């Protein structure tokens, strides 16, 4: 969490994460260039750069797209989610190098503007096989640029979380454009069994992860309260909730997290105000519910972030009968204080 | 994530899972067919009507026997190192002669020539360097 907007709030985890991104990119680029030169010594520097950075950005995009569903399927992948935006920006930079060199190599040195040539050198928009694949790559790069440029929390707040999220979900459209850019471009000119196979497997893997996660989450969403007494829904018994942890349950299609801490019980919205992280999968640290994704915190009894922060989430009334816990499904306005149930 | 976002994600991925494989399969099928057909004439059956004057990794070149103005039918089998290249006839003295046309992507090209020529020079006008020379064999 940051009160003042700084470019990066560095900490040990972020430095380690970024170090591994840089190392990984260097290893990939060196390996790609080395292998290409060994197999094809006549390759020019421009071709090497275009291909190395193009394939690197596609590989990074696959990793980025896999992180979200993997983190939902197993908590061991949460550390990858923590600084995913740095991975996204790195991927954009690699894609930008690929795009810039491609435009220079293929569309400058002529007598028309390079961008004009990009859109007019091939006008076969009615054909699939001869489709101007460069245009597909160009628009994918524009989307990735907009995402990289707005990756900071400053934009999350000022664009509004809703608009910011819609913008960043365009990564899926960019992914489709990138796949078609390759299949209708490079693979048409130089078909390669391995390239087709790797890209196809990559798509199958990513799509399978997302769909499997979607099916898993849908099953959770379909759960309904089994016992309802006088408007109160039964959640669980006291023993089911570990200390300083939560039980997540569904109320009116949305998820609610019931935390047990210091002999008290409080129920809050499961959705973090920052980027929608699952608060119920976090824990209570220093009296605050802490989001497992990026560490945003909320006081459990009123759903408010501790001062000076201003985020607020909805709260819910609770009651206990013996060791059974019941929740009032009508959520209270964000930031409303609720006396915790005691046991 | 809220339930609406989860639903949106699911719908998006269902759409991608259905459309991308179709487009990919169509593009892969197109790889086999494109570039080596000219009005239904393939590299294999061109020999019935044309005289083969060159066959190598990069080109298959036929001369049209019957036309009054000689015509070369050039099958470019794979991309050249340059995005666009000029084609010149090589004269009997080995010098760069008449400009015939341009080659860019893999495909079929027709060039009109005047009489028999020694070969073709493929030239990169931007880098001002010769890409390759090919010698043609005439009967």
Short mmCIF file of C-alpha atoms in Angstrom, two decimals:
data_model
loop_
_atom_site.label_atom_id
_atom_site.label_comp_id
_atom_site.label_asym_id
_atom_site.label_seq_id
_atom_site.Cartn_x
_atom_site.Cartn_y
_atom_site.Cartn_z
CA UNK A 1 0.00 0.00 0.00
CA UNK A 2 1.30 3.49 -0.75
CA UNK A 3 0.07 6.84 0.49
CA UNK A 4 2.20 8.86 -1.88
CA UNK A 5 2.59 7.76 -5.46
CA UNK A 6 6.18 6.79 -6.13
CA UNK A 7 7.31 5.05 -9.33
CA UNK A 8 8.12 1.83 -7.47
CA UNK A 9 7.81 0.97 -3.79
CA UNK A 10 10.92 -1.15 -3.69
CA UNK A 11 11.31 -3.96 -1.18
CA UNK A 12 13.40 -7.15 -1.01
CA UNK A 13 10.76 -9.25 -2.73
CA UNK A 14 10.40 -6.87 -5.67
CA UNK A 15 14.16 -6.55 -6.09
CA UNK A 16 14.54 -10.33 -6.13
CA UNK A 17 11.64 -10.72 -8.55
CA UNK A 18 13.01 -8.12 -10.95
CA UNK A 19 16.49 -9.56 -10.70
CA UNK A 20 15.18 -12.91 -11.87
CA UNK A 21 13.22 -11.27 -14.69
CA UNK A 22 16.38 -9.57 -15.96
CA UNK A 23 18.47 -12.74 -15.61
CA UNK A 24 15.83 -14.81 -17.38
CA UNK A 25 15.58 -12.35 -20.27
CA UNK A 26 19.36 -12.17 -20.69
CA UNK A 27 19.70 -15.95 -20.67
CA UNK A 28 16.93 -16.31 -23.23
CA UNK A 29 18.31 -13.63 -25.56
CA UNK A 30 21.87 -14.97 -25.35
CA UNK A 31 20.70 -18.52 -25.97
CA UNK A 32 18.50 -17.54 -28.88
CA UNK A 33 21.20 -15.48 -30.56
CA UNK A 34 23.84 -18.15 -29.94
CA UNK A 35 21.74 -20.99 -31.34
CA UNK A 36 20.58 -18.95 -34.34
CA UNK A 37 24.11 -17.95 -35.26
CA UNK A 38 25.30 -21.52 -34.85
CA UNK A 39 22.58 -22.90 -37.12
CA UNK A 40 22.43 -19.99 -39.55
CA UNK A 41 25.67 -17.96 -39.54
CA UNK A 42 24.39 -15.68 -42.30
CA UNK A 43 21.69 -14.18 -40.11
CA UNK A 44 21.85 -10.41 -39.99
CA UNK A 45 21.84 -8.46 -36.75
CA UNK A 46 18.44 -6.91 -37.53
CA UNK A 47 16.83 -10.31 -38.15
CA UNK A 48 18.36 -11.67 -34.94
CA UNK A 49 17.06 -8.78 -32.87
CA UNK A 50 13.59 -8.94 -34.42
CA UNK A 51 13.25 -12.68 -33.85
CA UNK A 52 14.92 -12.81 -30.44
CA UNK A 53 12.81 -10.06 -28.90
CA UNK A 54 9.65 -11.21 -30.67
CA UNK A 55 9.90 -14.75 -29.36
CA UNK A 56 10.95 -13.49 -25.92
CA UNK A 57 7.87 -11.30 -25.63
CA UNK A 58 5.60 -14.20 -26.66
CA UNK A 59 7.22 -16.47 -24.08
CA UNK A 60 6.81 -13.82 -21.37
CA UNK A 61 3.17 -13.26 -22.35
CA UNK A 62 2.46 -16.96 -21.87
CA UNK A 63 4.08 -16.90 -18.42
CA UNK A 64 2.11 -13.81 -17.43
CA UNK A 65 -1.19 -15.30 -18.58
CA UNK A 66 -0.50 -18.49 -16.66
CA UNK A 67 0.22 -16.78 -13.33
CA UNK A 68 -3.35 -15.71 -12.57
CA UNK A 69 -5.04 -19.12 -12.84
CA UNK A 70 -2.05 -20.90 -11.29
CA UNK A 71 -2.30 -18.66 -8.22
CA UNK A 72 -5.99 -19.59 -7.94
CA UNK A 73 -5.27 -23.30 -8.27
CA UNK A 74 -2.40 -23.44 -5.75
CA UNK A 75 -1.14 -20.84 -3.24
CA UNK A 76 2.51 -21.76 -3.98
CA UNK A 77 2.20 -19.61 -7.10
CA UNK A 78 1.16 -16.48 -5.19
CA UNK A 79 4.72 -15.06 -5.07
CA UNK A 80 4.64 -14.92 -8.89
CA UNK A 81 1.45 -12.85 -8.74
CA UNK A 82 2.91 -10.32 -6.33
CA UNK A 83 5.03 -8.41 -8.87
CA UNK A 84 3.37 -9.59 -12.07
CA UNK A 85 3.06 -6.03 -13.34
CA UNK A 86 6.86 -5.74 -13.60
CA UNK A 87 6.82 -8.87 -15.73
CA UNK A 88 4.15 -7.26 -17.89
CA UNK A 89 6.14 -4.09 -18.40
CA UNK A 90 9.24 -6.16 -19.25
CA UNK A 91 7.22 -8.10 -21.79
CA UNK A 92 6.00 -4.87 -23.36
CA UNK A 93 9.58 -3.55 -23.62
CA UNK A 94 10.67 -6.72 -25.42
CA UNK A 95 7.67 -6.47 -27.76
CA UNK A 96 8.46 -2.81 -28.38
CA UNK A 97 12.02 -3.61 -29.43
CA UNK A 98 10.66 -6.27 -31.80
CA UNK A 99 8.06 -3.87 -33.22
CA UNK A 100 10.41 -0.93 -33.59
CA UNK A 101 13.09 -2.93 -35.38
CA UNK A 102 10.48 -4.56 -37.62
CA UNK A 103 9.07 -1.21 -38.67
CA UNK A 104 12.59 0.11 -39.30
CA UNK A 105 13.65 -3.01 -41.23
CA UNK A 106 10.58 -3.41 -43.40
CA UNK A 107 8.87 -0.05 -43.67
CA UNK A 108 11.43 2.74 -43.49
CA UNK A 109 13.97 3.68 -46.18
CA UNK A 110 11.10 3.98 -48.62
CA UNK A 111 9.38 7.08 -49.96
CA UNK A 112 6.31 6.91 -47.73
CA UNK A 113 5.82 7.28 -44.00
CA UNK A 114 6.70 4.05 -42.22
CA UNK A 115 3.34 3.77 -40.46
CA UNK A 116 1.50 4.50 -43.69
CA UNK A 117 3.51 1.73 -45.32
CA UNK A 118 2.69 -0.59 -42.42
CA UNK A 119 -1.03 -0.31 -43.18
CA UNK A 120 -0.85 -0.08 -46.98
CA UNK A 121 1.98 -2.36 -48.12
CA UNK A 122 -0.43 -5.25 -47.97
CA UNK A 123 -4.10 -4.39 -48.44
CA UNK A 124 -5.38 -7.97 -48.65
CA UNK A 125 -7.71 -7.57 -45.66
CA UNK A 126 -10.24 -9.89 -47.28
CA UNK A 127 -7.96 -12.92 -47.18
CA UNK A 128 -7.07 -14.97 -44.13
CA UNK A 129 -3.81 -16.47 -45.41
CA UNK A 130 -2.56 -13.20 -46.90
CA UNK A 131 -3.97 -11.02 -44.14
CA UNK A 132 -1.71 -8.07 -43.25
CA UNK A 133 -0.27 -9.73 -40.17
CA UNK A 134 1.88 -6.66 -39.39
CA UNK A 135 -1.27 -4.72 -38.55
CA UNK A 136 -2.28 -7.40 -36.04
CA UNK A 137 1.07 -7.09 -34.31
CA UNK A 138 0.83 -3.31 -34.33
CA UNK A 139 -2.51 -3.26 -32.54
CA UNK A 140 -1.33 -5.88 -30.05
CA UNK A 141 1.61 -3.61 -29.27
CA UNK A 142 -0.69 -0.62 -28.76
CA UNK A 143 -2.76 -2.59 -26.23
CA UNK A 144 0.37 -3.75 -24.42
CA UNK A 145 1.67 -0.18 -24.35
CA UNK A 146 -1.55 1.12 -22.81
CA UNK A 147 -1.37 -1.61 -20.19
CA UNK A 148 2.27 -0.95 -19.39
CA UNK A 149 1.70 2.80 -19.23
CA UNK A 150 -1.21 2.40 -16.78
CA UNK A 151 0.26 -0.42 -14.71
CA UNK A 152 0.96 1.89 -11.73
CA UNK A 153 -1.56 2.17 -8.88
CA UNK A 154 -1.87 5.88 -9.69
CA UNK A 155 -3.84 4.92 -12.79
CA UNK A 156 -5.80 2.25 -10.94
CA UNK A 157 -7.15 4.95 -8.64
CA UNK A 158 -7.55 7.75 -11.18
CA UNK A 159 -9.06 5.75 -14.03
CA UNK A 160 -11.32 4.02 -11.47
CA UNK A 161 -10.83 0.31 -10.73
CA UNK A 162 -13.63 -0.63 -13.13
CA UNK A 163 -12.14 1.11 -16.19
CA UNK A 164 -8.62 0.08 -15.23
CA UNK A 165 -9.67 -3.56 -15.01
CA UNK A 166 -11.47 -3.43 -18.36
CA UNK A 167 -8.37 -1.94 -19.96
CA UNK A 168 -6.13 -4.60 -18.50
CA UNK A 169 -8.43 -7.42 -19.50
CA UNK A 170 -7.65 -6.42 -23.08
CA UNK A 171 -4.52 -8.52 -22.60
CA UNK A 172 -6.62 -11.47 -23.76
CA UNK A 173 -7.45 -9.68 -27.00
CA UNK A 174 -3.78 -8.76 -27.39
CA UNK A 175 -2.87 -12.42 -26.90
CA UNK A 176 -5.23 -13.44 -29.70
CA UNK A 177 -3.74 -10.75 -31.96
CA UNK A 178 -0.21 -11.92 -31.18
CA UNK A 179 -1.03 -15.55 -31.98
CA UNK A 180 -2.59 -14.58 -35.30
CA UNK A 181 0.31 -12.20 -36.01
CA UNK A 182 2.67 -15.17 -35.79
CA UNK A 183 0.52 -17.79 -37.52
CA UNK A 184 -0.43 -15.48 -40.39
CA UNK A 185 3.02 -13.88 -40.59
CA UNK A 186 6.28 -15.56 -39.70
CA UNK A 187 4.90 -19.09 -39.92
CA UNK A 188 3.51 -18.45 -43.40
CA UNK A 189 6.94 -17.39 -44.65
CA UNK A 190 8.99 -19.96 -42.76
CA UNK A 191 6.78 -22.80 -41.57
CA UNK A 192 8.27 -24.74 -38.73
CA UNK A 193 6.80 -27.83 -37.11
CA UNK A 194 8.40 -26.93 -33.78
CA UNK A 195 7.17 -23.33 -33.79
CA UNK A 196 3.63 -24.35 -34.68
CA UNK A 197 3.74 -27.09 -32.04
CA UNK A 198 5.15 -24.92 -29.26
CA UNK A 199 2.71 -22.07 -29.88
CA UNK A 200 -0.24 -24.44 -30.12
CA UNK A 201 0.75 -26.16 -26.90
CA UNK A 202 1.18 -22.77 -25.27
CA UNK A 203 -2.32 -21.74 -26.21
CA UNK A 204 -3.82 -25.07 -25.16
CA UNK A 205 -2.01 -24.79 -21.82
CA UNK A 206 -3.11 -21.23 -21.12
CA UNK A 207 -6.70 -21.80 -22.23
CA UNK A 208 -6.91 -25.02 -20.20
CA UNK A 209 -5.62 -23.27 -17.08
CA UNK A 210 -8.13 -20.45 -17.39
CA UNK A 211 -11.06 -22.71 -18.16
CA UNK A 212 -10.15 -25.18 -15.38
CA UNK A 213 -9.92 -22.31 -12.91
CA UNK A 214 -13.21 -20.91 -14.17
CA UNK A 215 -14.93 -24.28 -13.67
CA UNK A 216 -13.48 -24.59 -10.15
CA UNK A 217 -14.60 -21.11 -9.17
CA UNK A 218 -18.05 -21.65 -10.70
CA UNK A 219 -18.53 -24.67 -8.41
CA UNK A 220 -17.70 -22.49 -5.42
CA UNK A 221 -20.07 -19.75 -6.61
CA UNK A 222 -22.95 -22.20 -6.89
CA UNK A 223 -22.77 -23.11 -3.20
CA UNK A 224 -25.82 -21.92 -1.29
CA UNK A 225 -26.57 -21.63 2.40
CA UNK A 226 -28.08 -24.84 3.65
CA UNK A 227 -29.69 -23.48 6.78
CA UNK A 228 -31.49 -20.18 7.00
CA UNK A 229 -33.17 -19.14 10.26
CA UNK A 230 -35.18 -15.92 10.49
CA UNK A 231 -33.13 -14.30 7.77
CA UNK A 232 -29.80 -15.42 9.16
CA UNK A 233 -27.72 -17.82 7.10
CA UNK A 234 -25.65 -20.56 8.73
CA UNK A 235 -21.97 -20.33 7.79
CA UNK A 236 -20.01 -22.91 9.76
CA UNK A 237 -19.04 -23.97 13.24
CA UNK A 238 -16.34 -22.21 15.22
CA UNK A 239 -13.80 -25.05 14.99
CA UNK A 240 -13.79 -24.88 11.20
CA UNK A 241 -11.97 -21.54 11.18
CA UNK A 242 -8.25 -21.48 12.04
CA UNK A 243 -7.00 -18.67 14.30
CA UNK A 244 -6.22 -15.44 12.41
CA UNK A 245 -7.66 -16.99 9.25
CA UNK A 246 -11.01 -16.99 7.48
CA UNK A 247 -13.77 -19.13 6.11
CA UNK A 248 -15.02 -17.97 2.70
CA UNK A 249 -18.67 -18.43 1.89
CA UNK A 250 -21.19 -17.21 -0.67
CA UNK A 251 -23.84 -14.61 0.09
CA UNK A 252 -26.05 -13.45 -2.75
CA UNK A 253 -23.51 -14.63 -5.37
CA UNK A 254 -20.65 -12.68 -3.79
CA UNK A 255 -17.96 -14.07 -1.53
CA UNK A 256 -17.67 -13.07 2.09
CA UNK A 257 -14.76 -13.81 4.43
CA UNK A 258 -15.40 -14.68 8.06
CA UNK A 259 -12.29 -14.05 10.19
CA UNK A 260 -11.53 -15.44 13.62
CA UNK A 261 -9.04 -13.43 15.68
CA UNK A 262 -8.38 -12.58 19.36
CA UNK A 263 -11.56 -14.35 20.56
CA UNK A 264 -13.68 -12.41 18.04
CA UNK A 265 -15.41 -12.99 14.72
CA UNK A 266 -15.93 -10.46 11.90
CA UNK A 267 -17.28 -10.84 8.37
CA UNK A 268 -16.13 -8.65 5.50
CA UNK A 269 -16.29 -8.68 1.71
CA UNK A 270 -13.79 -11.18 0.27
CA UNK A 271 -12.79 -8.77 -2.52
CA UNK A 272 -9.81 -6.46 -1.92
CA UNK A 273 -10.35 -2.90 -3.14
CA UNK A 274 -6.89 -2.82 -4.74
CA UNK A 275 -7.07 -5.46 -7.47
CA UNK A 276 -9.83 -7.79 -6.32
CA UNK A 277 -7.62 -10.18 -4.37
CA UNK A 278 -9.25 -12.86 -2.15
CA UNK A 279 -9.01 -11.37 1.35
CA UNK A 280 -10.33 -14.58 2.87
CA UNK A 281 -7.18 -16.38 1.69
CA UNK A 282 -5.04 -13.95 3.64
CA UNK A 283 -4.55 -13.70 7.37
CA UNK A 284 -4.80 -11.26 10.24
CA UNK A 285 -1.48 -9.53 10.81
CA UNK A 286 -1.12 -6.94 13.60
CA UNK A 287 -4.88 -6.81 13.94
CA UNK A 288 -5.48 -6.19 10.21
CA UNK A 289 -6.82 -8.49 7.53
CA UNK A 290 -3.98 -8.65 4.98
CA UNK A 291 -4.58 -9.39 1.31
CA UNK A 292 -2.41 -12.30 0.09
CA UNK A 293 -1.83 -10.68 -3.31
CA UNK A 294 -0.23 -7.30 -2.55
CA UNK A 295 -0.52 -6.83 1.21
CA UNK A 296 -3.41 -4.33 1.36
CA UNK A 297 -4.88 -4.24 4.87
CA UNK A 298 -8.33 -3.71 6.44
CA UNK A 299 -9.56 -3.54 10.03
CA UNK A 300 -11.87 -6.55 10.42
CA UNK A 301 -14.52 -4.85 12.55
CA UNK A 302 -15.25 -1.98 10.12
CA UNK A 303 -13.71 -2.97 6.74
CA UNK A 304 -11.60 0.20 6.65
CA UNK A 305 -7.91 0.41 5.85
CA UNK A 306 -5.90 1.67 8.80
CA UNK A 307 -5.17 5.41 8.65
CA UNK A 308 -3.84 7.17 6.65
CA UNK A 309 -5.16 4.82 3.96
CA UNK A 310 -8.73 5.23 2.78
CA UNK A 311 -9.86 1.97 1.18
CA UNK A 312 -13.14 0.52 2.51
CA UNK A 313 -14.99 -2.74 1.99
CA UNK A 314 -18.44 -3.98 2.94
CA UNK A 315 -19.06 -5.58 6.35
CA UNK A 316 -21.68 -8.08 7.56
CA UNK A 317 -23.46 -8.67 10.86
CA UNK A 318 -22.81 -11.92 12.68
CA UNK A 319 -24.29 -13.86 15.55
CA UNK A 320 -23.27 -17.05 17.26
CA UNK A 321 -25.52 -19.69 18.78
CA UNK A 322 -23.44 -22.16 20.81
CA UNK A 323 -20.56 -22.81 18.43
CA UNK A 324 -22.57 -22.14 15.28
CA UNK A 325 -21.98 -18.94 13.33
CA UNK A 326 -24.72 -17.12 11.38
CA UNK A 327 -24.44 -14.14 9.03
CA UNK A 328 -26.98 -11.53 8.00
CA UNK A 329 -26.80 -11.78 4.18
CA UNK A 330 -27.67 -8.12 3.75
CA UNK A 331 -24.27 -6.50 3.52
CA UNK A 332 -23.69 -3.14 5.18
CA UNK A 333 -22.27 -0.10 3.36
CA UNK A 334 -18.50 -0.08 2.91
CA UNK A 335 -16.65 0.94 6.04
CA UNK A 336 -19.58 0.35 8.41
CA UNK A 337 -18.45 -0.65 11.90
CA UNK A 338 -19.95 -3.88 13.25
CA UNK A 339 -19.46 -5.10 16.80
CA UNK A 340 -17.51 -8.36 16.42
CA UNK A 341 -19.18 -11.52 17.64
CA UNK A 342 -17.32 -12.99 20.59
CA UNK A 343 -16.85 -16.57 21.71
CA UNK B 1 -12.53 -11.00 -8.07
CA UNK B 2 -16.25 -10.28 -8.07
CA UNK B 3 -18.74 -12.73 -9.57
CA UNK B 4 -19.25 -10.47 -12.60
CA UNK B 5 -15.52 -10.43 -13.34
CA UNK B 6 -15.33 -14.21 -12.99
CA UNK B 7 -18.19 -14.55 -15.44
CA UNK B 8 -16.55 -12.14 -17.91
CA UNK B 9 -13.27 -14.07 -17.72
CA UNK B 10 -15.07 -17.34 -18.39
CA UNK B 11 -16.94 -15.94 -21.40
CA UNK B 12 -13.78 -14.40 -22.86
CA UNK B 13 -11.85 -17.63 -22.57
CA UNK B 14 -14.67 -19.69 -24.02
CA UNK B 15 -14.70 -17.37 -27.03
CA UNK B 16 -10.92 -17.59 -27.40
CA UNK B 17 -10.93 -21.37 -26.96
CA UNK B 18 -13.43 -21.68 -29.82
CA UNK B 19 -12.13 -19.09 -32.29
CA UNK B 20 -8.35 -19.28 -32.02
CA UNK B 21 -8.04 -23.00 -32.88
CA UNK B 22 -10.21 -22.51 -35.97
CA UNK B 23 -8.11 -19.60 -37.21
CA UNK B 24 -4.87 -21.39 -36.40
CA UNK B 25 -5.91 -24.55 -38.25
CA UNK B 26 -6.97 -22.52 -41.29
CA UNK B 27 -3.68 -20.65 -41.30
CA UNK B 28 -1.66 -23.88 -41.01
CA UNK B 29 -3.63 -25.44 -43.86
CA UNK B 30 -2.90 -22.33 -45.90
CA UNK B 31 0.85 -22.80 -45.45
CA UNK B 32 0.82 -25.90 -47.61
CA UNK B 33 -1.20 -24.41 -50.40
CA UNK B 34 0.02 -20.89 -50.81
CA UNK B 35 2.77 -19.61 -53.01
CA UNK B 36 3.36 -22.56 -55.29
CA UNK B 37 0.24 -22.41 -57.38
CA UNK B 38 -0.38 -20.22 -60.38
CA UNK B 39 -3.86 -20.56 -61.80
CA UNK B 40 -3.95 -24.20 -60.75
CA UNK B 41 -0.49 -24.96 -62.08
CA UNK B 42 1.81 -26.44 -59.49
CA UNK B 43 5.56 -26.90 -59.52
CA UNK B 44 5.15 -30.57 -60.30
CA UNK B 45 2.94 -30.34 -63.36
CA UNK B 46 4.47 -27.21 -64.87
CA UNK B 47 6.95 -29.33 -66.78
CA UNK B 48 4.26 -30.46 -69.21
CA UNK B 49 3.88 -27.04 -70.74
CA UNK B 50 7.14 -25.30 -69.92
CA UNK B 51 10.83 -25.87 -70.28
CA UNK B 52 12.63 -26.21 -66.99
CA UNK B 53 15.69 -23.98 -66.96
CA UNK B 54 16.62 -24.06 -63.26
CA UNK B 55 15.85 -26.08 -60.13
CA UNK B 56 17.53 -25.37 -56.81
CA UNK B 57 16.62 -24.78 -53.14
CA UNK B 58 15.45 -21.25 -53.81
CA UNK B 59 13.97 -21.28 -57.31
CA UNK B 60 12.23 -23.39 -59.86
CA UNK B 61 12.29 -21.50 -63.17
CA UNK B 62 10.53 -22.41 -66.38
CA UNK B 63 10.70 -20.84 -69.82
CA UNK B 64 7.51 -20.69 -71.82
CA UNK B 65 8.29 -22.47 -75.06
CA UNK B 66 5.32 -21.38 -77.07
CA UNK B 67 5.03 -17.66 -76.46
CA UNK B 68 6.50 -15.30 -79.03
CA UNK B 69 7.86 -13.06 -76.32
CA UNK B 70 9.81 -15.30 -74.01
CA UNK B 71 8.45 -15.48 -70.57
CA UNK B 72 10.07 -16.82 -67.44
CA UNK B 73 7.87 -18.43 -64.81
CA UNK B 74 9.70 -18.14 -61.50
CA UNK B 75 8.63 -20.09 -58.42
CA UNK B 76 10.30 -18.50 -55.38
CA UNK B 77 10.24 -21.31 -52.80
CA UNK B 78 11.24 -19.37 -49.74
CA UNK B 79 11.74 -15.77 -48.63
CA UNK B 80 14.84 -13.93 -49.69
CA UNK B 81 17.05 -12.29 -47.07
CA UNK B 82 15.80 -8.94 -48.34
CA UNK B 83 12.14 -7.89 -48.09
CA UNK B 84 12.18 -6.81 -51.75
CA UNK B 85 14.69 -7.48 -54.47
CA UNK B 86 15.12 -6.46 -58.10
CA UNK B 87 15.64 -9.02 -60.83
CA UNK B 88 18.00 -8.31 -63.71
CA UNK B 89 18.90 -10.38 -66.74
CA UNK B 90 22.56 -11.31 -66.99
CA UNK B 91 23.90 -10.81 -70.49
CA UNK B 92 26.29 -13.04 -72.39
CA UNK B 93 29.17 -10.93 -71.09
CA UNK B 94 28.14 -11.57 -67.52
CA UNK B 95 27.06 -7.99 -66.91
CA UNK B 96 23.86 -6.84 -65.29
CA UNK B 97 21.44 -6.20 -68.11
CA UNK B 98 17.75 -5.53 -68.46
CA UNK B 99 15.58 -4.98 -65.40
CA UNK B 100 12.90 -7.67 -65.30
CA UNK B 101 10.89 -7.03 -62.15
CA UNK B 102 10.70 -7.46 -58.39
CA UNK B 103 10.66 -10.40 -56.01
CA UNK B 104 9.33 -10.15 -52.48
CA UNK B 105 7.55 -12.96 -50.69
CA UNK B 106 7.42 -16.64 -51.56
CA UNK B 107 5.24 -17.19 -54.63
CA UNK B 108 4.98 -17.24 -58.40
CA UNK B 109 6.34 -14.50 -60.64
CA UNK B 110 6.27 -13.88 -64.41
CA UNK B 111 9.03 -12.00 -66.17
CA UNK B 112 9.20 -11.15 -69.87
CA UNK B 113 12.61 -11.55 -71.46
CA UNK B 114 14.00 -10.89 -74.93
CA UNK B 115 15.70 -13.99 -76.15
CA UNK B 116 17.90 -16.35 -74.21
CA UNK B 117 19.77 -14.91 -71.28
CA UNK B 118 22.72 -16.29 -69.34
CA UNK B 119 21.03 -15.99 -66.02
CA UNK B 120 19.35 -13.80 -63.47
CA UNK B 121 20.83 -11.47 -60.91
CA UNK B 122 18.82 -10.86 -57.75
CA UNK B 123 19.83 -7.48 -56.35
CA UNK B 124 19.03 -5.62 -53.12
CA UNK B 125 18.50 -2.01 -54.17
CA UNK B 126 18.46 -0.69 -50.60
CA UNK B 127 21.65 -2.27 -49.39
CA UNK B 128 23.16 -2.01 -52.90
CA UNK B 129 24.38 -5.56 -52.86
CA UNK B 130 23.89 -8.69 -54.87
CA UNK B 131 21.76 -11.33 -53.17
CA UNK B 132 22.40 -14.16 -55.64
CA UNK B 133 23.08 -14.98 -59.28
CA UNK B 134 21.45 -17.92 -61.00
CA UNK B 135 22.60 -19.42 -64.28
CA UNK B 136 19.88 -20.66 -66.63
CA UNK B 137 20.16 -23.67 -68.89
CA UNK B 138 18.53 -23.43 -72.27
CA UNK B 139 18.02 -26.31 -74.68
#
